[in-house]
Coordinates of C-alpha atoms in Angstrom, one line a residue:
M251 CA 235.9 -1.4 -64.6
N252 CA 235.6 1.2 -61.7
F253 CA 238.9 2.7 -62.3
D254 CA 241.7 2.9 -65.4
V255 CA 244.1 2.6 -62.5
L256 CA 243.8 1.8 -58.5
F257 CA 246.6 2.1 -56.1
L258 CA 246.4 0.1 -53.0
G259 CA 248.4 2.7 -50.4
S260 CA 249.0 6.2 -50.9
G261 CA 252.5 6.8 -50.1
Q262 CA 255.1 8.4 -52.6
G263 CA 255.0 5.4 -54.7
A264 CA 251.4 6.5 -55.0
W265 CA 250.4 9.9 -55.3
N266 CA 253.7 11.1 -57.7
G267 CA 252.3 8.7 -60.1
A268 CA 248.2 9.1 -59.7
I269 CA 248.0 12.9 -59.8
P270 CA 249.7 13.1 -63.6
M271 CA 247.5 10.1 -64.7
A272 CA 244.7 11.6 -63.2
K273 CA 245.5 14.9 -65.2
A274 CA 245.9 13.1 -68.6
G275 CA 242.2 11.8 -68.2
L276 CA 242.6 8.6 -66.8
K277 CA 240.1 7.4 -64.1
V278 CA 242.4 6.5 -60.9
G279 CA 241.5 5.9 -57.1
V280 CA 243.8 5.3 -54.3
I281 CA 242.9 3.3 -51.2
E282 CA 244.2 3.8 -48.0
E283 CA 243.5 2.6 -44.5
G284 CA 245.7 5.1 -42.6
L285 CA 247.0 8.8 -43.2
F286 CA 247.1 9.6 -46.7
G287 CA 251.0 10.1 -47.8
G288 CA 252.3 7.0 -46.0
V289 CA 255.1 6.3 -43.8
C290 CA 257.7 8.8 -44.8
T291 CA 255.3 12.0 -45.0
N292 CA 253.9 11.1 -41.4
R293 CA 255.8 8.8 -39.2
G294 CA 259.3 8.7 -41.1
C295 CA 261.5 10.8 -43.1
N296 CA 259.6 14.1 -42.4
A297 CA 259.0 13.6 -38.8
K298 CA 262.6 12.5 -38.3
I299 CA 264.2 15.1 -40.1
T300 CA 261.7 17.8 -38.2
L301 CA 263.3 16.6 -34.9
D302 CA 267.0 16.3 -36.1
R303 CA 267.0 19.7 -37.2
P304 CA 267.9 21.4 -34.0
V305 CA 270.5 18.7 -33.4
E306 CA 272.2 19.6 -36.8
L307 CA 272.0 23.4 -35.6
L308 CA 273.7 22.3 -32.4
R309 CA 276.4 20.5 -33.9
Q310 CA 277.3 23.7 -35.8
V311 CA 277.6 25.6 -32.7
E312 CA 279.5 23.2 -31.0
Q313 CA 282.3 23.4 -33.6
L314 CA 282.3 27.4 -33.3
Q315 CA 282.8 27.4 -29.6
G316 CA 285.4 30.2 -29.1
R317 CA 285.1 31.3 -32.6
G318 CA 282.0 33.5 -32.6
F319 CA 280.0 31.4 -29.9
N320 CA 280.4 31.1 -26.2
G321 CA 278.2 28.8 -24.8
V322 CA 275.4 26.4 -26.3
P323 CA 271.7 26.4 -26.3
Q324 CA 269.7 23.8 -24.6
L325 CA 267.9 21.7 -26.2
N326 CA 263.9 20.9 -25.6
W327 CA 262.4 17.7 -26.4
S328 CA 259.0 18.3 -25.4
D329 CA 258.7 21.8 -27.0
L330 CA 260.5 20.2 -30.2
M331 CA 257.9 17.5 -30.3
A332 CA 255.1 20.0 -30.2
H333 CA 256.6 21.6 -33.0
K334 CA 256.8 18.5 -35.0
H335 CA 253.1 18.1 -34.7
E336 CA 252.7 21.9 -35.8
V337 CA 254.7 20.9 -39.0
I338 CA 253.9 17.0 -39.8
D339 CA 250.1 16.6 -38.6
S340 CA 248.3 18.5 -41.6
L341 CA 250.5 16.9 -43.9
A342 CA 248.0 13.6 -44.3
Q343 CA 245.0 15.8 -45.1
S344 CA 247.0 18.0 -47.5
N345 CA 248.0 15.0 -49.7
Q346 CA 244.5 13.8 -49.7
D347 CA 243.3 17.1 -50.8
K348 CA 245.9 17.2 -53.5
L349 CA 244.7 13.9 -55.0
E350 CA 241.0 14.8 -54.9
N351 CA 241.9 18.4 -56.1
A352 CA 243.4 16.8 -59.1
G353 CA 240.5 14.4 -59.8
V354 CA 241.6 11.2 -57.9
K355 CA 239.2 9.4 -56.2
T356 CA 240.0 8.7 -52.5
I357 CA 238.9 5.5 -50.8
I358 CA 238.9 4.9 -47.1
G359 CA 239.8 1.5 -45.6
R360 CA 241.7 -1.6 -45.8
G361 CA 241.8 -3.2 -49.3
T362 CA 242.0 -6.9 -49.8
F363 CA 242.6 -8.6 -53.4
V364 CA 239.4 -10.7 -54.4
D365 CA 241.2 -11.0 -57.7
S366 CA 243.8 -9.5 -59.9
H367 CA 241.1 -6.8 -61.1
T368 CA 239.5 -6.3 -57.7
I369 CA 239.8 -5.0 -54.6
E370 CA 237.4 -5.1 -51.6
V371 CA 237.1 -2.5 -49.2
A372 CA 234.5 -2.3 -46.2
G373 CA 232.4 -4.6 -48.1
E374 CA 232.4 -3.1 -51.7
N375 CA 234.3 -4.1 -54.5
Y376 CA 236.5 -1.8 -56.7
T377 CA 237.6 -2.7 -60.0
A378 CA 240.5 -1.4 -62.2
D379 CA 242.0 -2.2 -65.5
K380 CA 245.6 -1.9 -63.8
I381 CA 246.0 -2.0 -59.9
V382 CA 249.5 -0.7 -58.5
I383 CA 250.5 -2.1 -55.0
V384 CA 252.1 0.7 -52.8
T385 CA 251.9 -0.9 -49.4
G386 CA 255.5 -0.1 -48.4
Q387 CA 257.1 -1.9 -45.4
L388 CA 256.6 -2.2 -41.6
P389 CA 259.0 -2.3 -38.7
H390 CA 260.5 -5.6 -38.0
R391 CA 259.9 -7.0 -34.4
L392 CA 263.0 -9.3 -32.8
A393 CA 261.3 -12.7 -32.1
I394 CA 262.1 -13.1 -28.7
P395 CA 260.0 -13.6 -25.4
G396 CA 259.2 -10.1 -24.0
N397 CA 259.3 -8.4 -27.2
E398 CA 255.8 -6.4 -26.5
L399 CA 258.2 -4.2 -24.2
F400 CA 260.0 -2.6 -27.2
H401 CA 259.1 0.4 -29.3
D402 CA 259.7 0.9 -32.7
S403 CA 260.5 4.1 -35.1
T404 CA 256.7 4.9 -35.1
D405 CA 256.8 5.1 -31.2
F406 CA 260.0 7.2 -31.0
L407 CA 258.8 9.7 -33.6
V408 CA 255.7 10.7 -31.2
L409 CA 257.8 10.3 -28.0
E410 CA 256.5 12.9 -25.8
N411 CA 259.7 12.8 -23.2
M412 CA 263.0 11.4 -23.6
P413 CA 263.7 8.6 -21.4
K414 CA 266.7 8.7 -19.3
K415 CA 268.2 5.6 -20.7
V416 CA 267.6 4.5 -24.3
T417 CA 268.5 1.5 -26.1
I418 CA 268.4 0.5 -29.3
I419 CA 268.7 -2.7 -31.2
G420 CA 270.3 -2.8 -34.6
G421 CA 272.8 -0.6 -36.5
G422 CA 271.0 0.5 -39.5
Y423 CA 269.8 3.6 -41.1
I424 CA 267.1 4.4 -37.7
G425 CA 269.1 2.9 -35.3
M426 CA 272.0 5.6 -35.9
E427 CA 269.8 8.3 -36.7
F428 CA 267.8 8.0 -33.3
A429 CA 271.3 7.5 -31.6
T430 CA 272.2 10.6 -32.8
M431 CA 269.1 12.3 -31.8
A432 CA 268.5 10.7 -28.2
N433 CA 272.1 11.3 -27.3
A434 CA 272.1 15.0 -28.4
F435 CA 268.8 15.3 -26.1
G436 CA 270.4 14.2 -23.3
A437 CA 269.4 10.3 -23.0
D438 CA 272.1 7.6 -22.1
V439 CA 272.4 5.6 -25.3
T440 CA 273.2 2.3 -25.8
V441 CA 273.3 0.6 -29.1
I442 CA 273.1 -3.3 -29.0
L443 CA 274.4 -5.5 -32.2
R444 CA 274.1 -9.0 -33.4
G445 CA 277.2 -8.5 -35.2
D446 CA 280.0 -5.9 -35.2
K447 CA 279.1 -3.7 -38.1
V448 CA 276.5 -0.8 -38.7
L449 CA 275.4 1.0 -41.7
R450 CA 276.6 -2.0 -44.0
E451 CA 275.7 -0.1 -46.8
F452 CA 278.1 2.8 -46.5
H453 CA 281.7 3.2 -47.0
Q454 CA 282.9 1.3 -43.8
D455 CA 286.0 3.7 -43.3
Y456 CA 284.0 6.8 -42.8
V457 CA 281.3 4.6 -41.0
D458 CA 284.2 3.8 -38.6
I459 CA 285.0 7.6 -38.1
L460 CA 281.1 8.2 -37.6
V461 CA 280.8 5.4 -34.9
K462 CA 284.1 6.8 -33.1
D463 CA 282.4 10.3 -33.1
L464 CA 279.2 8.9 -31.6
K465 CA 281.2 6.9 -28.8
N466 CA 283.3 10.1 -27.9
R467 CA 279.8 11.5 -27.4
G468 CA 278.8 9.0 -24.7
V469 CA 277.2 6.4 -27.1
K470 CA 277.6 2.9 -26.0
F471 CA 278.0 -0.3 -28.7
H472 CA 277.6 -3.7 -27.4
T473 CA 278.6 -6.1 -30.5
N474 CA 278.2 -9.5 -31.0
E475 CA 275.5 -9.7 -28.5
N476 CA 272.6 -12.3 -29.4
L477 CA 269.7 -11.1 -27.3
K478 CA 267.5 -13.8 -25.8
K479 CA 264.6 -12.6 -23.9
A480 CA 263.3 -8.9 -22.3
E481 CA 261.3 -8.6 -18.9
K482 CA 259.8 -5.8 -16.9
I483 CA 261.7 -5.5 -13.9
D484 CA 261.1 -3.0 -11.4
E485 CA 259.7 -0.3 -14.1
K486 CA 263.1 -1.4 -16.1
V487 CA 263.0 -3.3 -19.2
V488 CA 265.9 -6.0 -19.0
L489 CA 267.3 -7.6 -21.7
T490 CA 269.3 -11.0 -21.6
G491 CA 271.3 -12.5 -24.0
E492 CA 273.9 -15.3 -24.3
N493 CA 277.0 -16.0 -21.8
G494 CA 275.3 -14.0 -19.1
Y495 CA 274.6 -10.8 -20.8
T496 CA 272.2 -8.2 -19.2
H497 CA 271.3 -4.8 -20.0
E498 CA 268.7 -2.5 -18.3
S499 CA 266.9 0.6 -19.9
D500 CA 264.0 2.6 -19.7
Y501 CA 263.2 2.5 -23.2
V502 CA 264.2 0.0 -25.8
I503 CA 264.0 0.9 -30.0
D504 CA 263.8 -2.4 -32.0
A505 CA 265.6 -1.1 -35.2
T506 CA 266.3 -4.5 -36.6
G507 CA 265.0 -3.6 -40.0
R508 CA 261.8 -3.4 -41.9
R509 CA 259.6 -5.7 -44.0
P510 CA 257.5 -5.9 -46.8
Q511 CA 254.0 -5.4 -45.8
Q512 CA 251.9 -8.0 -47.8
K513 CA 249.9 -9.7 -44.9
N514 CA 246.0 -10.0 -45.0
M515 CA 245.4 -8.7 -48.3
N516 CA 245.1 -12.3 -50.1
F517 CA 248.1 -11.8 -52.3
E518 CA 248.4 -15.9 -52.0
G519 CA 244.9 -16.3 -52.8
I520 CA 245.2 -14.4 -56.1
G521 CA 248.6 -16.4 -56.7
L522 CA 250.8 -13.2 -56.8
E523 CA 254.4 -14.0 -56.4
F524 CA 256.7 -12.5 -53.3
D525 CA 258.8 -13.5 -50.7
E526 CA 258.1 -12.3 -47.0
I527 CA 261.7 -10.5 -46.7
K528 CA 262.5 -9.2 -50.0
G529 CA 259.2 -8.3 -51.4
I530 CA 257.1 -8.5 -54.4
F531 CA 258.5 -9.4 -57.5
V532 CA 258.5 -7.4 -60.6
N533 CA 259.8 -7.2 -64.1
E534 CA 261.2 -4.5 -65.9
F535 CA 258.0 -2.7 -66.4
L536 CA 257.2 -2.8 -62.4
E537 CA 254.7 -5.4 -63.1
T538 CA 254.0 -8.4 -60.9
N539 CA 253.8 -12.1 -62.4
L540 CA 249.8 -11.3 -62.8
T541 CA 248.9 -9.5 -65.8
G542 CA 248.0 -5.4 -64.8
V543 CA 249.1 -6.0 -61.2
Y544 CA 252.1 -3.5 -60.5
A545 CA 253.8 -2.4 -57.4
T546 CA 256.2 0.6 -56.5
G547 CA 258.1 1.6 -53.6
D548 CA 259.3 0.0 -50.8
V549 CA 257.3 -3.2 -51.1
I550 CA 259.2 -4.3 -54.3
A551 CA 262.1 -7.0 -54.1
K552 CA 264.9 -4.7 -55.6
S553 CA 268.6 -4.0 -55.6
Q554 CA 268.0 -0.3 -55.7
P555 CA 267.6 1.7 -52.3
K556 CA 264.3 1.5 -50.7
I557 CA 263.9 5.1 -50.1
T558 CA 261.2 8.0 -50.8
P559 CA 262.8 9.4 -53.9
V560 CA 263.2 5.8 -55.6
A561 CA 259.4 5.2 -55.0
A562 CA 258.6 8.5 -56.5
Y563 CA 260.7 7.7 -59.7
E564 CA 259.0 4.5 -60.1
S565 CA 255.5 6.1 -59.6
Q566 CA 256.3 8.8 -62.1
Y567 CA 257.4 6.2 -64.3
L568 CA 254.4 4.4 -64.5
A569 CA 252.4 7.5 -65.3
H570 CA 254.5 7.5 -68.3
L571 CA 254.0 4.2 -69.0
F572 CA 250.5 3.8 -68.4
T573 CA 249.7 7.5 -70.6
G574 CA 251.7 6.4 -73.4
D575 CA 254.7 8.5 -73.0
T576 CA 257.0 5.0 -73.3
N577 CA 256.9 1.7 -73.8
E578 CA 260.2 1.1 -72.3
G579 CA 261.3 -0.7 -69.1
I580 CA 262.4 1.5 -66.5
V581 CA 265.8 2.6 -66.0
Y582 CA 267.1 3.9 -62.9
P583 CA 269.5 6.6 -62.8
P584 CA 272.5 7.0 -60.2
I585 CA 270.6 7.4 -56.8
A586 CA 271.8 9.4 -53.9
K587 CA 271.1 8.1 -50.5
T588 CA 272.1 9.4 -47.0
V589 CA 271.8 8.6 -43.1
F590 CA 270.9 11.6 -41.2
T591 CA 273.5 11.3 -38.4
S592 CA 275.6 14.5 -37.2
P593 CA 277.9 14.7 -39.4
R594 CA 275.7 13.1 -42.3
L595 CA 276.8 10.2 -44.4
A596 CA 275.8 10.2 -48.3
E597 CA 276.8 8.7 -51.4
A598 CA 275.8 8.3 -55.1
G599 CA 276.8 6.5 -58.1
I600 CA 279.8 4.0 -57.8
S601 CA 280.6 3.2 -54.3
I602 CA 284.0 3.3 -53.1
A603 CA 283.7 -0.6 -52.2
E604 CA 283.2 -1.3 -56.0
A605 CA 285.8 1.1 -57.2
Q606 CA 288.4 -0.4 -55.0
T607 CA 287.8 -3.7 -56.5
K608 CA 288.3 -2.5 -60.1
P609 CA 291.4 -0.4 -60.0
D610 CA 291.9 -0.3 -63.8
E611 CA 288.4 1.1 -64.2
Y612 CA 288.1 3.6 -61.5
K613 CA 290.1 6.3 -59.7
I614 CA 289.7 7.2 -56.3
T615 CA 290.3 10.5 -55.1
V616 CA 290.1 11.5 -51.2
V617 CA 289.8 15.2 -50.0
D618 CA 289.8 16.0 -46.3
Y619 CA 287.7 19.0 -46.6
A620 CA 287.9 20.1 -42.8
A621 CA 291.9 20.0 -43.4
K622 CA 292.3 21.6 -46.5
D623 CA 289.3 23.5 -47.9
W624 CA 289.0 27.2 -46.5
F625 CA 284.9 27.2 -46.9
H626 CA 284.7 24.4 -44.6
Q627 CA 287.0 25.9 -42.0
V628 CA 285.0 28.8 -41.8
G629 CA 282.5 26.6 -40.1
N630 CA 285.4 24.9 -38.3
D631 CA 284.4 21.4 -39.5
D632 CA 285.8 18.8 -37.2
I633 CA 284.9 16.0 -39.6
N634 CA 284.3 16.3 -43.6
L635 CA 285.8 13.8 -45.6
I636 CA 285.0 13.4 -49.5
S637 CA 285.9 10.4 -52.0
F638 CA 285.5 10.9 -55.6
V639 CA 285.3 8.2 -58.0
H640 CA 286.3 8.9 -61.9
N641 CA 286.0 6.2 -64.5
K642 CA 289.3 5.9 -67.1
A643 CA 287.3 8.8 -69.3
G644 CA 287.4 11.4 -66.5
Y645 CA 283.7 11.4 -65.6
L646 CA 282.3 11.6 -62.0
V647 CA 280.8 8.4 -61.6
G648 CA 280.7 8.4 -57.9
V649 CA 280.9 10.2 -54.5
T650 CA 281.2 9.6 -50.7
N651 CA 280.8 12.3 -48.4
L652 CA 281.1 12.1 -44.5
G653 CA 280.4 16.1 -43.1
N654 CA 277.9 18.3 -42.1
D655 CA 276.7 19.5 -45.7
A656 CA 277.2 15.8 -47.2
V657 CA 273.4 15.7 -48.3
E658 CA 273.7 19.3 -50.3
T659 CA 277.1 18.0 -51.5
V660 CA 276.1 14.6 -53.0
N661 CA 272.9 16.2 -54.4
G662 CA 275.1 18.9 -56.4
L663 CA 277.3 16.1 -57.4
L664 CA 274.6 13.6 -58.7
D665 CA 273.8 16.4 -61.3
V666 CA 277.3 16.5 -62.6
M667 CA 277.5 12.9 -63.1
N668 CA 273.8 12.6 -64.6
A669 CA 274.9 15.4 -67.1
K670 CA 278.2 13.8 -67.7
I671 CA 280.0 17.0 -67.0
K672 CA 283.8 17.3 -67.0
A673 CA 286.6 19.8 -67.8
P674 CA 286.6 22.0 -69.9
Q675 CA 282.6 22.0 -69.6
Q676 CA 283.0 22.2 -65.9
E677 CA 284.1 26.1 -66.6
E678 CA 280.4 26.9 -67.7
L679 CA 279.1 26.3 -64.1
I680 CA 279.5 29.6 -62.7
Y681 CA 278.2 29.1 -59.1
L682 CA 277.6 31.6 -56.4
F683 CA 281.0 32.2 -54.5
P684 CA 281.3 31.3 -51.7
S685 CA 279.0 28.1 -51.5
I686 CA 279.2 24.5 -51.2
A687 CA 279.0 23.8 -54.9
H688 CA 281.7 26.4 -55.6
S689 CA 283.8 24.5 -53.0
Y690 CA 283.2 20.7 -54.4
M691 CA 283.9 21.9 -58.1
K692 CA 287.5 22.7 -57.7
Y693 CA 288.2 19.2 -56.8
I694 CA 286.6 17.3 -59.6

């Protein structure tokens, strides 16, 4: 075998495990046809949060009008895009360098399976005792005539100038985050939904508040619209739906979801079991139906959130498994997730929806930070709601927060959940005062 472990793809589900494997003495290779680091690093999370940062700051300035600020700064998308390139464009080479400096062999090109131990790249075969598939997901494209006129998340994150009218099809993470950004930068934003709900994975009471805030800022939502075609008329994209519905836009983003990237790699030829929508099936060791073939990250069919930290966790697990640190199956801890709207919406552990179905097992406590917490009143938060879920033993097992600092709040409370800390042990957590952590600890 050329390698002990060969990764197909270089995203978070690869390099987080590949580097410790190589340092432990395994011969490791990583195949990549594009930018090293995968979607998140180069055309996803990192780029998105760079473009969103001024929006986050702007919202805080808006809330403090007449309370220290008179006037709001003007956002400039073109300048920000140039800054995004400054921050992001060097990361791919940096990720490749990290791999190579750790002793990992990098292979450039598209990999195709020959058999369960062999991958062909540019006419050369590479063999390995174990192969890990880390191919991630690709944007889904709505299957209607004229869909070639649509743009996806990759396109939006390199958009040089913000169009006057932006239309977003879909109400998931990407749709709501892009609606927030485009609206803040002055675009006339319309969100078109096939149903009547957005962010279905999150607490709907808080989602409704978030949508109301976006509407107040000028974002329009068209619900229960089944689009049938798109066409270009007089330099505009015209969408047509059922019952005579039409909509005209300068720029249309298809945010109808993502699908596992599994085409043209001969998965069928080697007998790998997968679903075109859900992804590759794996067992508790992240091994597929083929002995020695594993998968990590968003390409897996799983119930856990398909987000960057989960892919990294899975890759690190394989490093422990392959180096003999463990022979147990993977066990997922409570996982935090967020949507980077303004305000943020984040949650971890037992959801409000689940807790509501089991009132004998869980107690839900809701706190209106904006109305009751002086620390959040310092920033004049207009929206900041948090729900705590405790089990019968009194341990915090879930949290959901809608607010500017929801990410840091949920991150901190995730530590409390994992460490199983409750009174009086909480007294030993002497946080800085004043701070976000000191603020939330007095409520749990």
